[in-house]
CSV table of C-alpha atoms in Angstrom, one decimal:
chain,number,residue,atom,x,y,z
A,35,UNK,CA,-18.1,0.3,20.4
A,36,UNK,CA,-19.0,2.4,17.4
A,37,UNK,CA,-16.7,1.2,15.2
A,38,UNK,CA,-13.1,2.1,13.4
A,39,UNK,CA,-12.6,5.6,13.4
A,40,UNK,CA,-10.5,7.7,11.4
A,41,UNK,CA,-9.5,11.3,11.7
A,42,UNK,CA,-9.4,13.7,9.6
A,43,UNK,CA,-11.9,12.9,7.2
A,44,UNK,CA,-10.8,15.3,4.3
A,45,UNK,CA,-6.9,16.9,4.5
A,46,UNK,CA,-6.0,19.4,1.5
A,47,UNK,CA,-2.1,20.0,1.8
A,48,UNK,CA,0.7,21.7,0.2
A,49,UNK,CA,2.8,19.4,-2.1
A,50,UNK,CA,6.6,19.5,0.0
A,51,UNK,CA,4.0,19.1,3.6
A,52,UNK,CA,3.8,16.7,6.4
A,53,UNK,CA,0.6,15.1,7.1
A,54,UNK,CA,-1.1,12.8,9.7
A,55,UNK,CA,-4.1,10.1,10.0
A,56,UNK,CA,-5.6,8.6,13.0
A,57,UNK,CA,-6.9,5.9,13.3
A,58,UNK,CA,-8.6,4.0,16.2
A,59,UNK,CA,-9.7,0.7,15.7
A,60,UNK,CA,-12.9,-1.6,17.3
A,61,UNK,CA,-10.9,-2.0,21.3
A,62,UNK,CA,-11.0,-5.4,21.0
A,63,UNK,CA,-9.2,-6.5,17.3
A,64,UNK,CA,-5.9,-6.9,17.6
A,65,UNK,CA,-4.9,-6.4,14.0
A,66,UNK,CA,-4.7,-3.1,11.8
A,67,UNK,CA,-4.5,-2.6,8.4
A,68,UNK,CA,-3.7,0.4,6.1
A,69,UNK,CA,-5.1,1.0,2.5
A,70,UNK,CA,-4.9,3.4,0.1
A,71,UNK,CA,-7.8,3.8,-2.5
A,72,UNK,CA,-7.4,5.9,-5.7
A,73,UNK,CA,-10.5,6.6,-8.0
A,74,UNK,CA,-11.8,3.6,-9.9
A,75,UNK,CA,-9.1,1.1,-8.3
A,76,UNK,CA,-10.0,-1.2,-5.5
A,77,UNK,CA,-8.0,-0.6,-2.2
A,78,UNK,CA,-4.5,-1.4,-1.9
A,79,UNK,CA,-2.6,-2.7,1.1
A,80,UNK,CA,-0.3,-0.6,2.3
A,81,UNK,CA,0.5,-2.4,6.1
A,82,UNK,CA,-0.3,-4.2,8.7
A,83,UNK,CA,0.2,-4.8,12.6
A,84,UNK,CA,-0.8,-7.3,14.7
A,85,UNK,CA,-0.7,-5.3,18.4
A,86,UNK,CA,2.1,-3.2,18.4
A,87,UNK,CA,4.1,-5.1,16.3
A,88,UNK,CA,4.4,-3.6,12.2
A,89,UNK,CA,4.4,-7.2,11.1
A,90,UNK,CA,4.3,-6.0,6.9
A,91,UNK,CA,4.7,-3.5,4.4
A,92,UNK,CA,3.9,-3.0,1.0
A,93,UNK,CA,6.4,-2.0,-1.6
A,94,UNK,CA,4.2,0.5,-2.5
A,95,UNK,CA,4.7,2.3,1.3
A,96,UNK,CA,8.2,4.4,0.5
A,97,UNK,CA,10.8,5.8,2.8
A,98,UNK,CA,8.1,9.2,3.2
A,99,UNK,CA,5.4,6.9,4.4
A,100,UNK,CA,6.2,5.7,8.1
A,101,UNK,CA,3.3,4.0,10.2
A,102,UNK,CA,2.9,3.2,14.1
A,103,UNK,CA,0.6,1.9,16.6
A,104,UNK,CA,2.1,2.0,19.8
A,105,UNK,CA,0.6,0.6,22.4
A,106,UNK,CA,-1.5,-1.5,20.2
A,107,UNK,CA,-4.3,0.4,20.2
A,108,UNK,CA,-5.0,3.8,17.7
A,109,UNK,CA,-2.3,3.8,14.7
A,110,UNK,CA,-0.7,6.8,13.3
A,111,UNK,CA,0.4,6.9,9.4
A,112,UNK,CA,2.4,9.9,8.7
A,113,UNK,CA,3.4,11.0,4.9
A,114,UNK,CA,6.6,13.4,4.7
A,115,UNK,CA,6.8,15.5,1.6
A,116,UNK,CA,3.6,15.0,0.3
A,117,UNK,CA,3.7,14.6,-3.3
A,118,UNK,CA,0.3,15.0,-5.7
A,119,UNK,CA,0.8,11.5,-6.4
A,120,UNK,CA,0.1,10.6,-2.7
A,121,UNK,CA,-3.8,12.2,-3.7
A,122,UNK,CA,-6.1,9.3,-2.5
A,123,UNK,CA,-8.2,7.6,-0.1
A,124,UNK,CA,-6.3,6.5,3.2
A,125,UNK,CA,-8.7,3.4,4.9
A,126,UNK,CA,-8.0,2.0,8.5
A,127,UNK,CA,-9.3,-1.4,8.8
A,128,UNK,CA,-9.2,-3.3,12.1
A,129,UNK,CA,-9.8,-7.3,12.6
A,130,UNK,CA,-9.8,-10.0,15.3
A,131,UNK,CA,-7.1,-13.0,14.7
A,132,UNK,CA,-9.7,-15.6,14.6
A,133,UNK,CA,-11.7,-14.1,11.4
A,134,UNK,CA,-9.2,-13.9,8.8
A,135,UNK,CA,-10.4,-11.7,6.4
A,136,UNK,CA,-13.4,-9.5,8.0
A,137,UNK,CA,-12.2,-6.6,7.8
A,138,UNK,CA,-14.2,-3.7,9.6
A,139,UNK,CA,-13.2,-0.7,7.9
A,140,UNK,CA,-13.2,2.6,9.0
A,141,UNK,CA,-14.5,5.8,6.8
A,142,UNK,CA,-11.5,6.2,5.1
A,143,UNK,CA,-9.1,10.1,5.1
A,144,UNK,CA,-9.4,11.9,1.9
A,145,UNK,CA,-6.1,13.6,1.1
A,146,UNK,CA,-5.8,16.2,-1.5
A,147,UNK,CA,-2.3,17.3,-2.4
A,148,UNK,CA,-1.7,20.4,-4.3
B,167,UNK,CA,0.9,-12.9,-6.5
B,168,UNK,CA,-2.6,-13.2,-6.6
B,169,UNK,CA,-5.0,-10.9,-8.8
B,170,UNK,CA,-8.4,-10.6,-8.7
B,171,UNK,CA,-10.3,-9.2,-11.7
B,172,UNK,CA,-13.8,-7.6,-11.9
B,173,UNK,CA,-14.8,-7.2,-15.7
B,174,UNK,CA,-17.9,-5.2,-15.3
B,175,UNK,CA,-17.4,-1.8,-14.3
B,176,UNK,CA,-21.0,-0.6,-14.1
B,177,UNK,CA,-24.2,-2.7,-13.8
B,178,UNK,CA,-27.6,-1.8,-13.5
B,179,UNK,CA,-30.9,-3.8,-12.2
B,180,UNK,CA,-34.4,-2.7,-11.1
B,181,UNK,CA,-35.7,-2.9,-8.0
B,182,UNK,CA,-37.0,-6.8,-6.7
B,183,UNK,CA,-34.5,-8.6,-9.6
B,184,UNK,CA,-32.2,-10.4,-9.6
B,185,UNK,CA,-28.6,-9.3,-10.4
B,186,UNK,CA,-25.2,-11.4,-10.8
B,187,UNK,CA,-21.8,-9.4,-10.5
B,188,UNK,CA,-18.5,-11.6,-11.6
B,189,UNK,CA,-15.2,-12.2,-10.3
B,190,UNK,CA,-12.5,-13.8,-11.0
B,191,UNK,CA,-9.1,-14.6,-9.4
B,192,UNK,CA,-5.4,-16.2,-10.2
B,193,UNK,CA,-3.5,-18.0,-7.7
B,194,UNK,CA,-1.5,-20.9,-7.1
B,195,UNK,CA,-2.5,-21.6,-3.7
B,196,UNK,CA,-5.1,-24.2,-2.4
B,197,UNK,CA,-6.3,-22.7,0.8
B,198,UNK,CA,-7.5,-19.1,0.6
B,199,UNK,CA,-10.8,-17.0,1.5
B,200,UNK,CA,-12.5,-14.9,-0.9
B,201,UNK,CA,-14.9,-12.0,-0.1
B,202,UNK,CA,-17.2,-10.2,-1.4
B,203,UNK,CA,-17.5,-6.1,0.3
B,204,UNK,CA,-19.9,-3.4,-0.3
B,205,UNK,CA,-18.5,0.2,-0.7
B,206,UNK,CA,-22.0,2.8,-0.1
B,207,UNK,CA,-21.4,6.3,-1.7
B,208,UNK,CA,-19.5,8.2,0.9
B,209,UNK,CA,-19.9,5.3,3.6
B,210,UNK,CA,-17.3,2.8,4.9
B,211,UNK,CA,-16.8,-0.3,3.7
B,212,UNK,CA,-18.4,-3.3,5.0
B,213,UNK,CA,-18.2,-7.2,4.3
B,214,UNK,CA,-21.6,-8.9,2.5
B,215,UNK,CA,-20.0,-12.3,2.1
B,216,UNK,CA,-17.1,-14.7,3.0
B,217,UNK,CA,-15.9,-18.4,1.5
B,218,UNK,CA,-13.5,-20.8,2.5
B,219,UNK,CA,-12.0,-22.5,-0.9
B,220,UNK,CA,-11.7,-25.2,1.2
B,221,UNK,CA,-15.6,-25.7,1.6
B,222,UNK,CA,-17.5,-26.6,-1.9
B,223,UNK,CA,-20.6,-25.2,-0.5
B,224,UNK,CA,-21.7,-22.3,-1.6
B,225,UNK,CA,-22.0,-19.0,1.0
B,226,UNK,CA,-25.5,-17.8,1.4
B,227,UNK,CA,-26.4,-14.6,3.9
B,228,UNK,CA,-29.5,-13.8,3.2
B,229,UNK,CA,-30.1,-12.1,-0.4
B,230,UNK,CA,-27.2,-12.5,-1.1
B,231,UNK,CA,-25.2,-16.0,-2.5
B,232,UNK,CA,-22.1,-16.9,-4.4
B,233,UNK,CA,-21.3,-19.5,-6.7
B,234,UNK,CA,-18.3,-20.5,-6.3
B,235,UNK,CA,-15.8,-22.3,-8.9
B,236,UNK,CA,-13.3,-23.3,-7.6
B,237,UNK,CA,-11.5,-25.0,-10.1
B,238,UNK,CA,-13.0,-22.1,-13.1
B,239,UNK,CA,-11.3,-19.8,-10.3
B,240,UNK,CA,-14.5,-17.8,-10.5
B,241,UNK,CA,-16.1,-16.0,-7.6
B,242,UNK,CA,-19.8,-14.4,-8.4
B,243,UNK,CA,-22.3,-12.8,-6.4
B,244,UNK,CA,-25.8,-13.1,-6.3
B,245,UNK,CA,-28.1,-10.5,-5.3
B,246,UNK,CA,-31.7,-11.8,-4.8
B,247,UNK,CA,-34.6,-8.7,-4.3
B,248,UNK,CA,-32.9,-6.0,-5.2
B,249,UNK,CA,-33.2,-3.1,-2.9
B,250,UNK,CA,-32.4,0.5,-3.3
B,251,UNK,CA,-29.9,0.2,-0.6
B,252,UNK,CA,-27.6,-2.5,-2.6
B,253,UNK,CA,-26.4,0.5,-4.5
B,254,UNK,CA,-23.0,0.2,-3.9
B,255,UNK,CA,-19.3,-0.5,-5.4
B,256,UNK,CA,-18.8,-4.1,-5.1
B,257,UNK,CA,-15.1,-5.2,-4.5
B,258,UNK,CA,-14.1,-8.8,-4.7
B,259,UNK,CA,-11.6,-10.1,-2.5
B,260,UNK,CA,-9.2,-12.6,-2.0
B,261,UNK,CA,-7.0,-13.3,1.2
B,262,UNK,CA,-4.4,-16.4,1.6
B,263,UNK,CA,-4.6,-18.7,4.4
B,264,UNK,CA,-1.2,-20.0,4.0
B,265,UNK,CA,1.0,-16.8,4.3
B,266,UNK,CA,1.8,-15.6,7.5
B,267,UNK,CA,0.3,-12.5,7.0
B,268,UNK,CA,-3.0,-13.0,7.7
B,269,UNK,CA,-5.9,-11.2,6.0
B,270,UNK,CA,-4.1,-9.2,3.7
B,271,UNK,CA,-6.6,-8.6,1.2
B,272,UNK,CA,-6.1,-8.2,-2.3
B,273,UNK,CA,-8.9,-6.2,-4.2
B,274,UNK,CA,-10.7,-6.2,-7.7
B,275,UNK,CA,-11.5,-2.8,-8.9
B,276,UNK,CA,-14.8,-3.0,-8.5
B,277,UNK,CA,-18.6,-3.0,-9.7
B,278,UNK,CA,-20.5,-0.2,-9.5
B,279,UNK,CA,-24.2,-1.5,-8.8
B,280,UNK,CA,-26.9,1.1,-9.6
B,281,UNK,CA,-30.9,-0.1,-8.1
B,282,UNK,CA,-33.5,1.7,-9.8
B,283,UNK,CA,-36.8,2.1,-9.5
């Protein structure tokens, strides 16, 4: 296994447009995790499943953000109306239930909205 | 909630030294982990160094340690032979045991660590 994976890297958009991130974590973690990073801040949850089940979400995810994993396995965060405000770092993180904490994170989707 | 504060945004060391990077936190829990991850330019993310509060020994992987305070809610980190590869943004972590959302990790905003030569 290589790793979490996250696709695209870099996404310049349209403010008003629709994007999406992959995101496929290590096979065998069962729990996923979504952070946004803006400059100079540390990362900020955003959600979290445990299988296919969204078990949280942050305050900070509104009704434009919607995020699924079906199946359990890769996870999908859309944004609707992409705002400039939305301009950040989008990390995938993926874990195994008995190691609360250790996070493997993925290279992160670098969204420019303009 | 808890917070987790990092004071020093920018810290410098030369190669082979030794160089401490602070952390602090604020909760009103007991049980919780703390974390230290590295952040290489333009690389992922990757964990250096975990603590259980529950444990009053210090966590120690290799050139790196912690000293950790528990009751000074104070989290540093201690890199030993500096090498040009630590350069990195340092994030300090902290994730509650007792919540039912497991690992949910709340940053600091960071330490940049530059190595020179």
């Amino acid at each position: 296994d290589t790793g979490v994976s996250q696709d695209p890297r870099h996404k310049i958009t349209k403010r008003g447009q629709n994007v999406t991130f992959r995101c496929d974590p290590i096979s065998e973690h069962n729990r996923l995790y979504w952070y946004r990073q803006t400059l100079g801040q540390g990362p900020e949850f955003l959600t979290y499943f445990q299988n296919e089940a969204q078990l949280e979400k942050s305050r900070l995810l509104s009704d434009r953000f919607s995020a699924e994993r079906p199946k359990g396995s890769f996870s999908t965060l859309e944004i609707q109306r992409t705002e400039q405000g939305d301009s950040a770092m989008y990390l995938c993180a993926s874990s195994h239930f008995s190691r609360s904490g250790e996070l493997f994170f993925g290279e992160g989707s670098r969204l420019t909205v303009l | 909630a808890q917070t987790v504060t990092q004071s020093q945004p920018e810290m410098s060391v030369q190669e082979a030294e030794t160089v401490t990077l602070s952390c602090t936190y604020d909760t009103s829990e007991n049980n919780y982990y703390l974390f230290w991850y590295k952040q290489p330019p333009s690389r992922q993310m990757i964990l250096v160094i975990r603590q259980e509060a529950y444990k009053q020994q210090n966590a120690t992987e290799n050139r790196f340690s912690v000293n950790f305070q528990k009751a000074a809610k104070s989290f540093s980190l201690k890199i030993s032979d500096s090498q040009l590869g630590d350069t990195a943004m340092y994030f300090c972590a902290y994730a509650s045991i007792n919540t039912g959302t497991a690992s949910k990790l709340t940053f600091g905003t960071g330490t940049r660590l530059q190595v020179t030569l």
